[in-house]
PDB file of C-alpha atoms in Angstrom:
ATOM      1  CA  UNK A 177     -51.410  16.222 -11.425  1.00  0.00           C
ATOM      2  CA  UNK A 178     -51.423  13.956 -14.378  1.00  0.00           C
ATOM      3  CA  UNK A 179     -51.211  17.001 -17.224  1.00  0.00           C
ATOM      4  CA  UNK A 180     -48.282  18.814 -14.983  1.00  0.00           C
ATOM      5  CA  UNK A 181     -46.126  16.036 -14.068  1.00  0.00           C
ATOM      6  CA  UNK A 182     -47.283  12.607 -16.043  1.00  0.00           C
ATOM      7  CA  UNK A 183     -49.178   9.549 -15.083  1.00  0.00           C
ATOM      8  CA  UNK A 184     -45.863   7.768 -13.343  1.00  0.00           C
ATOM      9  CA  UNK A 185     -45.631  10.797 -10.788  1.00  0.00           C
ATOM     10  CA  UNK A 186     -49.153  10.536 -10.343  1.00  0.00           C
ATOM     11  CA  UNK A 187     -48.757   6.611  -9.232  1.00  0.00           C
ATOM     12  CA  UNK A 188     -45.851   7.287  -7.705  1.00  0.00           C
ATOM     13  CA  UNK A 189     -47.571  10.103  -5.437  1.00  0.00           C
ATOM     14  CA  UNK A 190     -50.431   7.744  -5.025  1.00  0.00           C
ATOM     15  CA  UNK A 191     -48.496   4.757  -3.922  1.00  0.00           C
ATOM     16  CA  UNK A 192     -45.958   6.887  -1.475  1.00  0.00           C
ATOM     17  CA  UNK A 193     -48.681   8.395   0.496  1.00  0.00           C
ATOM     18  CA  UNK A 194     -50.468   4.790   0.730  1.00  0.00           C
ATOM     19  CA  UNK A 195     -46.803   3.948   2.167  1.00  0.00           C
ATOM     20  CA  UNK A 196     -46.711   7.105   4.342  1.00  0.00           C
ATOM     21  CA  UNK A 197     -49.911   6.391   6.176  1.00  0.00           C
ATOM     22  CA  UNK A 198     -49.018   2.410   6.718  1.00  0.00           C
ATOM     23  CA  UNK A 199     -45.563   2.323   7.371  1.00  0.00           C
ATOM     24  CA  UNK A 200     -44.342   5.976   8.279  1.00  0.00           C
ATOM     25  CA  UNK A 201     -42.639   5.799   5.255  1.00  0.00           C
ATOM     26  CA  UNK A 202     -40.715   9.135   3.981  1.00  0.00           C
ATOM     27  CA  UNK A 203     -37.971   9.616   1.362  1.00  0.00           C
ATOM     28  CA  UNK A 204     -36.089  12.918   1.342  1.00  0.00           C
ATOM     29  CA  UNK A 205     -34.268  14.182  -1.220  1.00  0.00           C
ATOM     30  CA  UNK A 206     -30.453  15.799  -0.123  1.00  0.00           C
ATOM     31  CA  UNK A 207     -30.253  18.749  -1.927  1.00  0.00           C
ATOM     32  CA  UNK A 208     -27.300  21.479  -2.055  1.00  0.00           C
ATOM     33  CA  UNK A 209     -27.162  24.705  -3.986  1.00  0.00           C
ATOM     34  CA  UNK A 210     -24.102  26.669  -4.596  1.00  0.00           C
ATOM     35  CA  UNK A 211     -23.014  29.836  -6.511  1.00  0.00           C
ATOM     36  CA  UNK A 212     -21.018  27.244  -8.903  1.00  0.00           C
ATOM     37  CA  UNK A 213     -24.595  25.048  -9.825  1.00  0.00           C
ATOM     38  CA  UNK A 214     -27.247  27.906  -9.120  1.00  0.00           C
ATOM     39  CA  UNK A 215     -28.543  29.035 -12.501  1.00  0.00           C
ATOM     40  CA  UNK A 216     -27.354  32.494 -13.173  1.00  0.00           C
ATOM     41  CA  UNK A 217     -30.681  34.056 -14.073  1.00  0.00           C
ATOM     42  CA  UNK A 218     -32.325  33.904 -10.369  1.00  0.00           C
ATOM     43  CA  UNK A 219     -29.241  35.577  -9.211  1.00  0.00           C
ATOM     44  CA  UNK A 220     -30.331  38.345 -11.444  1.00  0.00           C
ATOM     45  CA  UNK A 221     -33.939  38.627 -10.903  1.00  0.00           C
ATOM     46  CA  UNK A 222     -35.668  41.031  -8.602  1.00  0.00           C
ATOM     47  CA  UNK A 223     -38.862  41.477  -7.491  1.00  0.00           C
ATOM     48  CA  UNK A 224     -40.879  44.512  -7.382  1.00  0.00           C
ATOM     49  CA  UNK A 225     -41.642  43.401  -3.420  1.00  0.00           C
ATOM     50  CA  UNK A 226     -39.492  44.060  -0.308  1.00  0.00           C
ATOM     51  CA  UNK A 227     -37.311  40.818   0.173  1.00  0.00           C
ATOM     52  CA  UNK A 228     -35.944  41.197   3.953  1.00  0.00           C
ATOM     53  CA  UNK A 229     -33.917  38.773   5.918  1.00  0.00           C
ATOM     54  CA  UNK A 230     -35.970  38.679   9.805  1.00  0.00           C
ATOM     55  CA  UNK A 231     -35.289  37.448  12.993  1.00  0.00           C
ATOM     56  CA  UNK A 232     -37.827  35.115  14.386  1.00  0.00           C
ATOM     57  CA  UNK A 233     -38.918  37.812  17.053  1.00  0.00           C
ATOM     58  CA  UNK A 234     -39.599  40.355  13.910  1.00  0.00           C
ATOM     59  CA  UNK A 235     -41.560  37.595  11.564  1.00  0.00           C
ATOM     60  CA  UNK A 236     -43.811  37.216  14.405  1.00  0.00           C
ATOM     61  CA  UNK A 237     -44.401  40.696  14.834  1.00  0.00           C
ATOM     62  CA  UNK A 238     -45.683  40.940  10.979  1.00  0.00           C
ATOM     63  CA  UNK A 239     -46.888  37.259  10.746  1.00  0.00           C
ATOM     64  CA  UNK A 240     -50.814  38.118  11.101  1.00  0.00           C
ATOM     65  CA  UNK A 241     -52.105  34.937   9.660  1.00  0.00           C
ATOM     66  CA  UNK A 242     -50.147  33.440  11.513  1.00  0.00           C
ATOM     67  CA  UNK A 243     -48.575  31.061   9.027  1.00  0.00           C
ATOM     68  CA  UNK A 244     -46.615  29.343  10.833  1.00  0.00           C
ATOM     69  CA  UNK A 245     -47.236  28.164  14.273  1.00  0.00           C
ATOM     70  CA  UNK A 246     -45.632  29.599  18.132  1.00  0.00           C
ATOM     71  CA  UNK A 247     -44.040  26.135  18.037  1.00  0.00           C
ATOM     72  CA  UNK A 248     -42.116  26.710  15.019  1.00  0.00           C
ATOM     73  CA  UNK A 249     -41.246  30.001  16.009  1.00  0.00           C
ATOM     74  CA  UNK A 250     -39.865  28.872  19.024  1.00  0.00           C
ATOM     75  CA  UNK A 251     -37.680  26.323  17.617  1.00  0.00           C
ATOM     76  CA  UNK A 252     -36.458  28.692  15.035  1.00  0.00           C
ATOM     77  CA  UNK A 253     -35.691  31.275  17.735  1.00  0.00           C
ATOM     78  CA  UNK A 254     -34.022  28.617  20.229  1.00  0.00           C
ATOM     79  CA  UNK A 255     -31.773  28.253  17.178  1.00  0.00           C
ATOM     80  CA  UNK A 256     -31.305  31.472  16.106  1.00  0.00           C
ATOM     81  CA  UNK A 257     -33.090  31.103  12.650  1.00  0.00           C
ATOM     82  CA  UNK A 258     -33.761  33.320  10.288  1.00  0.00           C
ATOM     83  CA  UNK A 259     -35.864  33.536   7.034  1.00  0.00           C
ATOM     84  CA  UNK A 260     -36.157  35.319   3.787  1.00  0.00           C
ATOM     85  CA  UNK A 261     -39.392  37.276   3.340  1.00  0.00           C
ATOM     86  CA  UNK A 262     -41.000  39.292   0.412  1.00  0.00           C
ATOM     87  CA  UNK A 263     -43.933  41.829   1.897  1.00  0.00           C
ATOM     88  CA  UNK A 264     -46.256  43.104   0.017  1.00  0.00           C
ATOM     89  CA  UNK A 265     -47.239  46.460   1.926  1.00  0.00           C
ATOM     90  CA  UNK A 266     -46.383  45.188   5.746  1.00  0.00           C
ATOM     91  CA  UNK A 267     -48.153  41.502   4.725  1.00  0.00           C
ATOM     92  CA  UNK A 268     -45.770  38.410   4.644  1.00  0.00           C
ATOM     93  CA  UNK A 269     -46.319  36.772   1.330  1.00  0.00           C
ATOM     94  CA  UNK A 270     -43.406  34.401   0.655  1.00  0.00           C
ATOM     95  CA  UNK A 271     -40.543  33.444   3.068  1.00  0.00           C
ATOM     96  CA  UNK A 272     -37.907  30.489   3.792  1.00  0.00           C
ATOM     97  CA  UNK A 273     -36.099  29.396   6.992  1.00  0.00           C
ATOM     98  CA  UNK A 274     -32.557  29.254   7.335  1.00  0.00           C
ATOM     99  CA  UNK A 275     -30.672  27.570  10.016  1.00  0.00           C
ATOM    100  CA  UNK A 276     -26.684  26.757  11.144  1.00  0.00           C
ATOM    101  CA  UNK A 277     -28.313  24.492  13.645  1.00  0.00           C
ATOM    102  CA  UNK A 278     -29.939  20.665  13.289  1.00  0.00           C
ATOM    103  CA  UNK A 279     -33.627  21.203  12.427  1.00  0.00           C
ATOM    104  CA  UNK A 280     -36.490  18.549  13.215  1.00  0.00           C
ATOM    105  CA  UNK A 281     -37.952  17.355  10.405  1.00  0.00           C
ATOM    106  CA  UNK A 282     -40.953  14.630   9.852  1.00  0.00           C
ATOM    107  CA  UNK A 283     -41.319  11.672  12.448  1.00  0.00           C
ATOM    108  CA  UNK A 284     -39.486  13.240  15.408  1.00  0.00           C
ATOM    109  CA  UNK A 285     -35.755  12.894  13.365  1.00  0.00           C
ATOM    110  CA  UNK A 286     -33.436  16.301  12.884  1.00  0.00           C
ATOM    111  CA  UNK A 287     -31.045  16.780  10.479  1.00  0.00           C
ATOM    112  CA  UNK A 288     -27.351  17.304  11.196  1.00  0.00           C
ATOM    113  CA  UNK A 289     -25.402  18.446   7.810  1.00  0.00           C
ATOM    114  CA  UNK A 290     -21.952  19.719   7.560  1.00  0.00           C
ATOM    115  CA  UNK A 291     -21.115  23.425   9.220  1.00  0.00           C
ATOM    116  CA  UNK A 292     -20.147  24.628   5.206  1.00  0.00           C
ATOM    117  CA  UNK A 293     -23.439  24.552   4.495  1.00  0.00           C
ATOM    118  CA  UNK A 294     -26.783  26.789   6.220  1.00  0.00           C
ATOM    119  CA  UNK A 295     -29.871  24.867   5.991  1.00  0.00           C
ATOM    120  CA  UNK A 296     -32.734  25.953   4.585  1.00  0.00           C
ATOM    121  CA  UNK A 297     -36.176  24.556   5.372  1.00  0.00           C
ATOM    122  CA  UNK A 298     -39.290  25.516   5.071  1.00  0.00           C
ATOM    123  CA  UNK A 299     -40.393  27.536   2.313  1.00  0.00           C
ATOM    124  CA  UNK A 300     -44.135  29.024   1.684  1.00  0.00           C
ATOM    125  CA  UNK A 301     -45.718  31.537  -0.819  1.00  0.00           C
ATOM    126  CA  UNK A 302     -49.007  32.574  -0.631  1.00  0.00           C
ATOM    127  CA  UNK A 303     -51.402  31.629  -3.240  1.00  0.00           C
ATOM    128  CA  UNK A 304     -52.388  35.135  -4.281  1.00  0.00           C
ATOM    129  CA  UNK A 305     -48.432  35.458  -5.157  1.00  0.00           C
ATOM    130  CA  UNK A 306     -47.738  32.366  -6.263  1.00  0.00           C
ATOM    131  CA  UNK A 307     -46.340  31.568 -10.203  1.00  0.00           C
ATOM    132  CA  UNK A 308     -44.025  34.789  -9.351  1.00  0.00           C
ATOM    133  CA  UNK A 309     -41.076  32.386  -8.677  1.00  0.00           C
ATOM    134  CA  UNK A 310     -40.600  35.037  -4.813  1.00  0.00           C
ATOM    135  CA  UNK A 311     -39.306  31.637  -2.902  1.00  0.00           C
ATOM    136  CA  UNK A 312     -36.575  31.173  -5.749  1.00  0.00           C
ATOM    137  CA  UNK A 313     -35.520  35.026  -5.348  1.00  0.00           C
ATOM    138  CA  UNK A 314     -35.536  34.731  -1.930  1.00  0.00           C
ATOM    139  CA  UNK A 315     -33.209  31.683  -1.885  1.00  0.00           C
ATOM    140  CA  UNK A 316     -31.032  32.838  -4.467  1.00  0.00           C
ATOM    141  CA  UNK A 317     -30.965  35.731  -2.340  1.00  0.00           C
ATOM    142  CA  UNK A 318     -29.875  33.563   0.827  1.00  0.00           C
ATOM    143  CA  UNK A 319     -27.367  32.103  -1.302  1.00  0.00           C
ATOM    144  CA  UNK A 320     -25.446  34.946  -2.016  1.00  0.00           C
ATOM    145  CA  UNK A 321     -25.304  36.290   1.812  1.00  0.00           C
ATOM    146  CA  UNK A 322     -24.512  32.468   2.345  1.00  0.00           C
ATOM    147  CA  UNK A 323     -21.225  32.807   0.056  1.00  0.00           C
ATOM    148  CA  UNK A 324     -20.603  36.201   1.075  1.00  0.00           C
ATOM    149  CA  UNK A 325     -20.699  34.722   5.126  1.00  0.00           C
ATOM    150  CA  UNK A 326     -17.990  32.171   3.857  1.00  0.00           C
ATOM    151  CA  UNK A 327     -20.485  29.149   3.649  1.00  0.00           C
ATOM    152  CA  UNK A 328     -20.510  26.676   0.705  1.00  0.00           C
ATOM    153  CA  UNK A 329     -24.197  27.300   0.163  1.00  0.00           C
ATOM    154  CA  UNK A 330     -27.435  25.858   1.183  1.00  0.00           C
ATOM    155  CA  UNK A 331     -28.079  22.019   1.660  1.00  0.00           C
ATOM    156  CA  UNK A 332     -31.540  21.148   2.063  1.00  0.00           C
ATOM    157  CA  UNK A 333     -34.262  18.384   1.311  1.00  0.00           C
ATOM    158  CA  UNK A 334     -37.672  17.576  -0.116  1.00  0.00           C
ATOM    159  CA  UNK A 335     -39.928  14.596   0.085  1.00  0.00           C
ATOM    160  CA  UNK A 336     -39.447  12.217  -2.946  1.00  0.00           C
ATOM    161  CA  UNK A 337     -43.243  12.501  -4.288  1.00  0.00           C
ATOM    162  CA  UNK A 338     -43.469  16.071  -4.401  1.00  0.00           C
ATOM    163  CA  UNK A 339     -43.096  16.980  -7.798  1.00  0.00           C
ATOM    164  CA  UNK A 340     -43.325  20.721  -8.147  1.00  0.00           C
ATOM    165  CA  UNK A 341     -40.888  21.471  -5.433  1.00  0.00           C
ATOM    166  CA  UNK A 342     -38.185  18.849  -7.426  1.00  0.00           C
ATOM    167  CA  UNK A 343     -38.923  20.384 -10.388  1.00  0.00           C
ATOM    168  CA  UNK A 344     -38.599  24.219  -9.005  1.00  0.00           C
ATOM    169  CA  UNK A 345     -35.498  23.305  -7.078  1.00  0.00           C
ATOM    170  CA  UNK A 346     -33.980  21.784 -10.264  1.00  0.00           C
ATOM    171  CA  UNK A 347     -34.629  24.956 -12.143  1.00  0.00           C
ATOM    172  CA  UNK A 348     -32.583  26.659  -9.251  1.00  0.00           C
ATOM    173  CA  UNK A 349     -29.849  24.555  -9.502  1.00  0.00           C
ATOM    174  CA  UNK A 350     -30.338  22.513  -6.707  1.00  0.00           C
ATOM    175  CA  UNK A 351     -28.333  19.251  -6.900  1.00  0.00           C
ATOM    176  CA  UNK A 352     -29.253  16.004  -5.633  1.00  0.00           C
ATOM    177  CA  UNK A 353     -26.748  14.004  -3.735  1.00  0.00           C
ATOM    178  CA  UNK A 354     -28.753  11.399  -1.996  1.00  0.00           C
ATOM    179  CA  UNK A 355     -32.068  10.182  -0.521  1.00  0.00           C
ATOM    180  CA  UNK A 356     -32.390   9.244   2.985  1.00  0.00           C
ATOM    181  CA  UNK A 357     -35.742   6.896   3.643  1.00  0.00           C
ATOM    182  CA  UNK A 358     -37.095   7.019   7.165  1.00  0.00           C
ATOM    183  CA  UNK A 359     -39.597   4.085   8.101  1.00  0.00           C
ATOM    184  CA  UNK A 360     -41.323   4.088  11.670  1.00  0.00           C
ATOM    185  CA  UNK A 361     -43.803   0.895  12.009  1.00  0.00           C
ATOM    186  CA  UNK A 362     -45.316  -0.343  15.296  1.00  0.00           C
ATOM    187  CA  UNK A 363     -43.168   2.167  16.851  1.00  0.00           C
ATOM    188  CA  UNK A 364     -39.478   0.547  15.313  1.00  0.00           C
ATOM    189  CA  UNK A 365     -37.975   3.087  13.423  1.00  0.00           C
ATOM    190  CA  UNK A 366     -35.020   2.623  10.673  1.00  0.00           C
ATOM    191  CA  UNK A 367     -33.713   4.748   8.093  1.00  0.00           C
ATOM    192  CA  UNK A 368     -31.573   3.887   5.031  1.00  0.00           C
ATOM    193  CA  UNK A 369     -29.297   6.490   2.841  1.00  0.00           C
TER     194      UNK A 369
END
């Protein structure tokens, strides 16, 4: 952690997930991407995989390691989610969730965001596929059927001590617009923007 991201991340990370654990403390990142900030060369890219935007019905159909949960897959079909997948043969091996609806996130809170914007949320690549930048694709992929829908883009959100997804997203051309902070101790909750 210290050689990819230096030792202040590294205390940082150390002294956020002390604060997670003791105080339900979590600090999200607001994040929006559009085709005016979204760095041109991830709009060009392609992958040699399938990249196919699913229902939640067909992900589960194709999901056999089951990476995500019936839960989620329930929420994201009560929504009407969809997601962004690259298969390799008929195996899922990168995806991301997109939603026009609030989401729940950590500690029982959703997020509500303006109606310009689709949210995207949860975002996985599997390790034997990883370092082939498939979740970037795939959202710069989103993106574009975003604009094309007549949206503004994407807005989304990552937790403030995860380095690799801030520095990923900032390669994208993500832009940060805010942080919210969400404390829940003795069962009192608060959160600060």
């Amino acid at each position: 952690y210290v050689g990819r991201f230096g030792l202040g991340a590294w205390a940082f990370h150390l002294v956020y997930r002390a604060a997670q654990r003791w105080a339900g403390l979590h600090m999200l990142k607001g994040m929006t991407l559009t085709m005016e900030s979204v760095s041109a060369e991830y709009l060009a890219m392609r992958s040699d995989l399938a990249c196919l935007r699913m229902t939640a019905e067909e992900f589960a159909r194709l999901d056999e390691n089951s990476t995500v949960t019936s839960t989620f897959l329930d929420g994201a079909r009560s929504r009407d989610d969809w997601c962004y997948c690259f298969l390799d043969g008929d195996a899922i091996v990168s995806f991301g969730w997109y939603s026009r609806r609030p989401v729940p996130v950590t500690g029982g809170y959703a997020i509500h965001y303006s109606d310009r914007f689709v949210y995207m949320y949860h975002g996985f690549t599997a390790p034997s596929h990883r370092g082939q930048q498939l979740h970037a694709i795939g959202m710069a992929t989103a993106l574009q059927q975003a604009h094309e829908d007549g949206f503004e883009g994407l807005i989304s959100y990552v937790e403030a001590d995860n380095a690799s997804s801030l520095r990923s997203i900032s390669r994208l051309g993500y832009q940060v617009f805010g942080t919210c902070t969400l404390i829940g101790v003795g069962g009192k909750r608060a959160t600060f923007t």
